[in-house]
PDB file of C-alpha atoms in Angstrom:
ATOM      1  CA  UNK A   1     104.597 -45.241 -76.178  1.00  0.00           C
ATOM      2  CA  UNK A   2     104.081 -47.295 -73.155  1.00  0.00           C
ATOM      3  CA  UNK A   3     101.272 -47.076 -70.199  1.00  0.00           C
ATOM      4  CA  UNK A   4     101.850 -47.060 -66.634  1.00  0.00           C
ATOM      5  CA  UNK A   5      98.848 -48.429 -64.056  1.00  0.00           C
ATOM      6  CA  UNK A   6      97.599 -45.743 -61.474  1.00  0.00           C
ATOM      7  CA  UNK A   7      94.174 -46.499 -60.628  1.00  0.00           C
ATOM      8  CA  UNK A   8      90.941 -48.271 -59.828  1.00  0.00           C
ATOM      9  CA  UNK A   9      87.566 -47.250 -58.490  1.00  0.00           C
ATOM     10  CA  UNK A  10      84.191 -46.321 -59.326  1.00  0.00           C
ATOM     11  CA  UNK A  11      83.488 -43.268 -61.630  1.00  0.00           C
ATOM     12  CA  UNK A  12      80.934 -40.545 -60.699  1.00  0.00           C
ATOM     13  CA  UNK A  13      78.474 -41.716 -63.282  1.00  0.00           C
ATOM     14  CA  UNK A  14      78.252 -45.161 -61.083  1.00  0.00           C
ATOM     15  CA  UNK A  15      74.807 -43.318 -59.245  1.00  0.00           C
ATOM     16  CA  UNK A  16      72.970 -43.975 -62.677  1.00  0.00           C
ATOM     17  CA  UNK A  17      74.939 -47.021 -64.368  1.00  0.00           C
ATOM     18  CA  UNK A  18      77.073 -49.158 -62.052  1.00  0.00           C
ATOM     19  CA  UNK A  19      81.289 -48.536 -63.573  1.00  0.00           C
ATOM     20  CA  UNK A  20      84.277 -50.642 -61.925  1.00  0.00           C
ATOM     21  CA  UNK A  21      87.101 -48.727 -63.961  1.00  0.00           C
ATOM     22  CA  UNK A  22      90.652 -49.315 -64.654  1.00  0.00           C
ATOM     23  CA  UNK A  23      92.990 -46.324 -66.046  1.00  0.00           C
ATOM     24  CA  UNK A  24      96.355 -46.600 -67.218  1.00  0.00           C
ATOM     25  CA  UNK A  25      98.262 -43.399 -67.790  1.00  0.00           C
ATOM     26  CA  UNK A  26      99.566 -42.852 -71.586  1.00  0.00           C
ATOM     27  CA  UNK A  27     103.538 -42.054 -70.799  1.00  0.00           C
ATOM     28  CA  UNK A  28     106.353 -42.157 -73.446  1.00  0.00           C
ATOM     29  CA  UNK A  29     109.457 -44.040 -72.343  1.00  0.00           C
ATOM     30  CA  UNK A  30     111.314 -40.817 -73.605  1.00  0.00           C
ATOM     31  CA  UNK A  31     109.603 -38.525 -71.514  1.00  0.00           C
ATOM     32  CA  UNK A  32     110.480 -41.261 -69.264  1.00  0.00           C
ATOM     33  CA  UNK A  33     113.911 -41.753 -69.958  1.00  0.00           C
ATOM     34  CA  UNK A  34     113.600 -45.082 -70.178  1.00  0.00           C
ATOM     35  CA  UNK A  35     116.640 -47.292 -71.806  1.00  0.00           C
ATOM     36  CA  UNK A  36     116.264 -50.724 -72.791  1.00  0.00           C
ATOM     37  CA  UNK A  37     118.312 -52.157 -69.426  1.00  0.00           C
ATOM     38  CA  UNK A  38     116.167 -50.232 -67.817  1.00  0.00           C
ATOM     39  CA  UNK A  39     112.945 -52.561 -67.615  1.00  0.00           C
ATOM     40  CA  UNK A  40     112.375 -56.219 -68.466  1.00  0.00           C
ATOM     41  CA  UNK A  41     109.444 -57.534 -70.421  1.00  0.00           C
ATOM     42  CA  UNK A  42     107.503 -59.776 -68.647  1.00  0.00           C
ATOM     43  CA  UNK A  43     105.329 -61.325 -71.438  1.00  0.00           C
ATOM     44  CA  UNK A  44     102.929 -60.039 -74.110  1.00  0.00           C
ATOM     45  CA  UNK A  45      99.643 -60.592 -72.920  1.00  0.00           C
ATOM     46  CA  UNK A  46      96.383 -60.446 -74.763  1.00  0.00           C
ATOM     47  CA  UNK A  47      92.471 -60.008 -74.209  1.00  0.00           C
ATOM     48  CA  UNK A  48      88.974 -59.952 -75.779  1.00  0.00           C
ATOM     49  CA  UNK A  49      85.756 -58.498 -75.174  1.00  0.00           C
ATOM     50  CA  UNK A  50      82.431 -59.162 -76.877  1.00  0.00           C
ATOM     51  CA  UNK A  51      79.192 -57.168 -76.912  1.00  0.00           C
ATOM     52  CA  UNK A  52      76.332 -58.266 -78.138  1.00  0.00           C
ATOM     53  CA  UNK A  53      73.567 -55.822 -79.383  1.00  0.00           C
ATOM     54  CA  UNK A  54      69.350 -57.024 -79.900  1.00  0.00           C
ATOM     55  CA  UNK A  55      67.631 -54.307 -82.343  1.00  0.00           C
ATOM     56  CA  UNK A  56      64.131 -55.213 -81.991  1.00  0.00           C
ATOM     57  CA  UNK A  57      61.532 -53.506 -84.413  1.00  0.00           C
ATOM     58  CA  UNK A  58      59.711 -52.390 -81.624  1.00  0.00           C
ATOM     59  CA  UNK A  59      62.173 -49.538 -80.953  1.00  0.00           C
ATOM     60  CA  UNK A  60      63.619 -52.272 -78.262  1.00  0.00           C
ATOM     61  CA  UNK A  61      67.341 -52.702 -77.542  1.00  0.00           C
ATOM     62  CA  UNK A  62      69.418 -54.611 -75.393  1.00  0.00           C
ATOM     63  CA  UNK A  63      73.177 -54.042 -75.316  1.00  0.00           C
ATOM     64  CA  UNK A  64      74.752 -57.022 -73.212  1.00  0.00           C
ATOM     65  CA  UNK A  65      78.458 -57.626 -72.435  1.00  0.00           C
ATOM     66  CA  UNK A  66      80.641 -60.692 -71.696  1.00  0.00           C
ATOM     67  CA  UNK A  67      80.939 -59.669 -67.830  1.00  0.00           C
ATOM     68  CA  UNK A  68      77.556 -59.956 -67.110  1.00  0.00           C
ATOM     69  CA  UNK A  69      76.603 -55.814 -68.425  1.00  0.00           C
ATOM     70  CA  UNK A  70      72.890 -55.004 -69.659  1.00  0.00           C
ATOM     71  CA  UNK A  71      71.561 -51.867 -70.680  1.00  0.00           C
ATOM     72  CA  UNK A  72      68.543 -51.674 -72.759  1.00  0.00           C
ATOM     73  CA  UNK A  73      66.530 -49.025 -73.983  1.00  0.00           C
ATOM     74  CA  UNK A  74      62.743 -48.730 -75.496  1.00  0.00           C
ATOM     75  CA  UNK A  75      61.809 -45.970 -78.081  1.00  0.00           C
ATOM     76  CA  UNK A  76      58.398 -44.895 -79.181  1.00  0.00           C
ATOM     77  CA  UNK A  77      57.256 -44.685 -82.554  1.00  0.00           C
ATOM     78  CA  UNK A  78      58.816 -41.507 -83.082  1.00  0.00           C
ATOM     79  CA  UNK A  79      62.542 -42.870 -81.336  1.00  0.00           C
ATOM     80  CA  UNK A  80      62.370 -40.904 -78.879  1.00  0.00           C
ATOM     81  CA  UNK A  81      63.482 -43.131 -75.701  1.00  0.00           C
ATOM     82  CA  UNK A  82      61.067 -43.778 -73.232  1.00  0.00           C
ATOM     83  CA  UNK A  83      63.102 -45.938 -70.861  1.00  0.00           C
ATOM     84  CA  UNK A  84      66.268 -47.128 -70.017  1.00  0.00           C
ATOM     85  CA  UNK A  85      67.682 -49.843 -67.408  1.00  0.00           C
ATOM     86  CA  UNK A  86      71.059 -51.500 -67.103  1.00  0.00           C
ATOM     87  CA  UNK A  87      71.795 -54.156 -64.494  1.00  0.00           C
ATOM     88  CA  UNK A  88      75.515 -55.795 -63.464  1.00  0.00           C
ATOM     89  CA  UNK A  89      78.156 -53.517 -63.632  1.00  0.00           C
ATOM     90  CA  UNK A  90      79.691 -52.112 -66.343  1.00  0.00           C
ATOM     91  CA  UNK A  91      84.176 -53.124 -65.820  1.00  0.00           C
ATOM     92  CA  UNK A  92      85.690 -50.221 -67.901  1.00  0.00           C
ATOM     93  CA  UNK A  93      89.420 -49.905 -68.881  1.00  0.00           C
ATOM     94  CA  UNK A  94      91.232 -46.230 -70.010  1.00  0.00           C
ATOM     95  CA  UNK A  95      94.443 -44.826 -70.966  1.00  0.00           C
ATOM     96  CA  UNK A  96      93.942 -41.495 -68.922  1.00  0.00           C
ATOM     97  CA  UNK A  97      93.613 -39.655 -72.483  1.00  0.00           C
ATOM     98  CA  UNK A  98      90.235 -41.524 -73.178  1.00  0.00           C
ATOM     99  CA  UNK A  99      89.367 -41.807 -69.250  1.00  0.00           C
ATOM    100  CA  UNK A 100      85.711 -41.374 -68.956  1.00  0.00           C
ATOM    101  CA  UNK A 101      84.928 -41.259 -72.740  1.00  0.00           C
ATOM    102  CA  UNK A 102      82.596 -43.738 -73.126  1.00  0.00           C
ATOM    103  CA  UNK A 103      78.949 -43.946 -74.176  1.00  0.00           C
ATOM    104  CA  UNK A 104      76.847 -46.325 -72.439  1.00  0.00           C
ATOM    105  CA  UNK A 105      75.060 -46.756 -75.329  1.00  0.00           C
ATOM    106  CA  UNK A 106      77.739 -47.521 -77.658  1.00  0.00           C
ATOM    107  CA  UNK A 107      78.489 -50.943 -77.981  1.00  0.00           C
ATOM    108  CA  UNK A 108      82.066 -50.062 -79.798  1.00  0.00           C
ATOM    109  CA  UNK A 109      83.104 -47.961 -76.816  1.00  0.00           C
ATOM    110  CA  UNK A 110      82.023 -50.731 -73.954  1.00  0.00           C
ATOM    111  CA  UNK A 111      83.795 -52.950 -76.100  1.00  0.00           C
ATOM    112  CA  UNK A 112      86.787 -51.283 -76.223  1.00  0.00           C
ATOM    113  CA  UNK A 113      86.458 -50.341 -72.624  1.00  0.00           C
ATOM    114  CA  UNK A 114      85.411 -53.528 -71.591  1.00  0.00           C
ATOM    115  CA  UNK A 115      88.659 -55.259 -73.373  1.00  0.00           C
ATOM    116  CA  UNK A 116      90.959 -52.081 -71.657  1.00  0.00           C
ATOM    117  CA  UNK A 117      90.021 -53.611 -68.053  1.00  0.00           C
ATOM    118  CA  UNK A 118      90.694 -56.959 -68.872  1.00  0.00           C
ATOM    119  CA  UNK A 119      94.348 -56.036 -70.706  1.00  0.00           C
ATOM    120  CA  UNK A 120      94.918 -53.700 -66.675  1.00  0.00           C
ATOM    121  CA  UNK A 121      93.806 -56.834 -64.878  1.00  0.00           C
ATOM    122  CA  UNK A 122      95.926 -59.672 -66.485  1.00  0.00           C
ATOM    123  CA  UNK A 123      99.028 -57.327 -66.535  1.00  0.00           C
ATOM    124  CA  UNK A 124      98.331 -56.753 -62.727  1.00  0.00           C
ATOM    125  CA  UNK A 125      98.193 -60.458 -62.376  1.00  0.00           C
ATOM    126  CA  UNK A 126     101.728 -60.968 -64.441  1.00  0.00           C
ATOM    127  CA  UNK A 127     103.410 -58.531 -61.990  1.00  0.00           C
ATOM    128  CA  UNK A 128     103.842 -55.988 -64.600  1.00  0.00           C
ATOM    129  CA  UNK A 129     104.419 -52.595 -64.189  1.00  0.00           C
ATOM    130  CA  UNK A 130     102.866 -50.980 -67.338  1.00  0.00           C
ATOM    131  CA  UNK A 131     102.007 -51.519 -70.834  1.00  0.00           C
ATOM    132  CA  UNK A 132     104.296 -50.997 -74.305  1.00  0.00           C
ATOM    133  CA  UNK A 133     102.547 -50.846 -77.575  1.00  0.00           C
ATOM    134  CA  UNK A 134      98.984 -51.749 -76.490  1.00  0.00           C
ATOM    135  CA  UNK A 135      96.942 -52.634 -79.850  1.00  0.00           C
ATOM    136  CA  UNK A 136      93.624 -52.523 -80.444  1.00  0.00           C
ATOM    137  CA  UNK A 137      90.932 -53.915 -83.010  1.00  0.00           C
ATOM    138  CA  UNK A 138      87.246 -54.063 -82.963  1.00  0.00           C
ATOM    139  CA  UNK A 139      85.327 -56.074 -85.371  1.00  0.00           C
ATOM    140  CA  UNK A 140      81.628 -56.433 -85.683  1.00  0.00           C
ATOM    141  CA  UNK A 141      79.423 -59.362 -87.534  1.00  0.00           C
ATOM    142  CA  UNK A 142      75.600 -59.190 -88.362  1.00  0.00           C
ATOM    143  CA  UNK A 143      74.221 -62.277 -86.988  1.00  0.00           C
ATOM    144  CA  UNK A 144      71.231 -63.466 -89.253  1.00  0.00           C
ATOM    145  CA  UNK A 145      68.185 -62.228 -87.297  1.00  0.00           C
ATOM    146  CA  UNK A 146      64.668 -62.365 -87.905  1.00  0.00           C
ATOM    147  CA  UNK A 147      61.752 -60.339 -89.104  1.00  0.00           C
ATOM    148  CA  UNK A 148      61.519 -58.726 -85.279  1.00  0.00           C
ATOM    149  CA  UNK A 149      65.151 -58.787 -84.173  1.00  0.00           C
ATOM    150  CA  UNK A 150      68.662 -57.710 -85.660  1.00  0.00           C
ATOM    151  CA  UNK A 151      71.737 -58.904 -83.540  1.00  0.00           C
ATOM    152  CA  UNK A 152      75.200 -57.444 -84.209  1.00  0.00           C
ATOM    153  CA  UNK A 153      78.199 -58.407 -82.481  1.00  0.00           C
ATOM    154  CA  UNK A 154      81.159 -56.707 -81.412  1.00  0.00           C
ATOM    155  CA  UNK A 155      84.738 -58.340 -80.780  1.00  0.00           C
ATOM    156  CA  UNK A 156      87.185 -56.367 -79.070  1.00  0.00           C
ATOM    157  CA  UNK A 157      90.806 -57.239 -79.158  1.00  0.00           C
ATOM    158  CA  UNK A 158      93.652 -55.726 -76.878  1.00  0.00           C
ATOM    159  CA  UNK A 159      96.921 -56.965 -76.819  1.00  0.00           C
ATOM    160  CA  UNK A 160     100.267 -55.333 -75.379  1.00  0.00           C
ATOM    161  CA  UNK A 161     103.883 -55.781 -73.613  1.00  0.00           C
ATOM    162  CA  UNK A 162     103.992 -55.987 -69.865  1.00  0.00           C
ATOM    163  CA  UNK A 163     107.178 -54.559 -68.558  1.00  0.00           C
ATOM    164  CA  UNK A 164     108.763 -54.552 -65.021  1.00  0.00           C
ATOM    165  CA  UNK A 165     110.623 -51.219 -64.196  1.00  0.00           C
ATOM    166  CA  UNK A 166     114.024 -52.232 -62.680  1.00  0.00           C
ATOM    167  CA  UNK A 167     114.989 -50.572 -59.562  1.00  0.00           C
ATOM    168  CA  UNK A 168     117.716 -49.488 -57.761  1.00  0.00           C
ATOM    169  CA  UNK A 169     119.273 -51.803 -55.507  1.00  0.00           C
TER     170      UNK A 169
END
């Protein structure tokens, strides 16, 4: 399967939480028609995101990103949410199968998101074309917390091919 780069703009949802976002579309190089002379691979590239997420016992928490994204929410006794803020702006990557799944309070999917951008971004910057075999991992780790706080932490990993489509000359 391979990816090929078609957008980047704000999403509709940016009037509540601000969203730079970067889709790639999902295409198969045989719906393509794609032969090996046809492209060159440029390099294989690879990224990492980390979220960071504050449980408080006060119903208080704070989901933070490497790129500067906060969003943290307070819940009563009950946990039922009686605020939320986020500040910065959230940079979100998606093949355009996933585009626009995300929940802005799951860490995991800003993560993932998160790491998608980056992987759009550096293969813009190589020159490339689109993406082959984009791969994907998230791991988490409990950092050792107190008695008021929990912190977990989310690494993202996204690594695939750029490729250059040869043209005609």
């Amino acid at each position: 399967m391979g990816v090929l780069f078609t957008s980047c703009g704000l999403t509709k949802k940016s009037t509540l939480i601000p969203v730079a976002t970067n889709t790639i579309s999902s295409v198969s190089f045989s719906d393509l028609n794609l032969e090996r002379k046809d492209y060159k691979i440029l390099n294989t590239i690879e990224v990492s995101s980390i979220v960071t997420v504050v449980y408080g016992n006060d119903g208080y928490i704070k989901i933070t990103d490497d790129g500067g994204y906060t969003y943290e929410i307070v819940k009563d006794a009950a946990g039922n949410i009686t605020s939320k803020t986020s500040s910065g702006v959230l940079r979100a990557g998606f093949l355009t199968n996933d585009y626009g799944k995300i929940s802005y309070d799951d860490p995991e999917s800003i993560a993932r998101a998160t790491a998608f951008s980056k992987l759009v971004s550096m293969a813009k910057e190589h020159g490339g074309d689109a993406l082959i075999e984009p791969i994907v991992s998230t791991n988490l780790e409990e950092q050792s917390g107190s008695f008021t706080k929990r912190t977990i932490v989310y690494s993202t990993t996204a690594s695939a091919k750029v490729i250059v489509i040869k043209t005609d000359k």
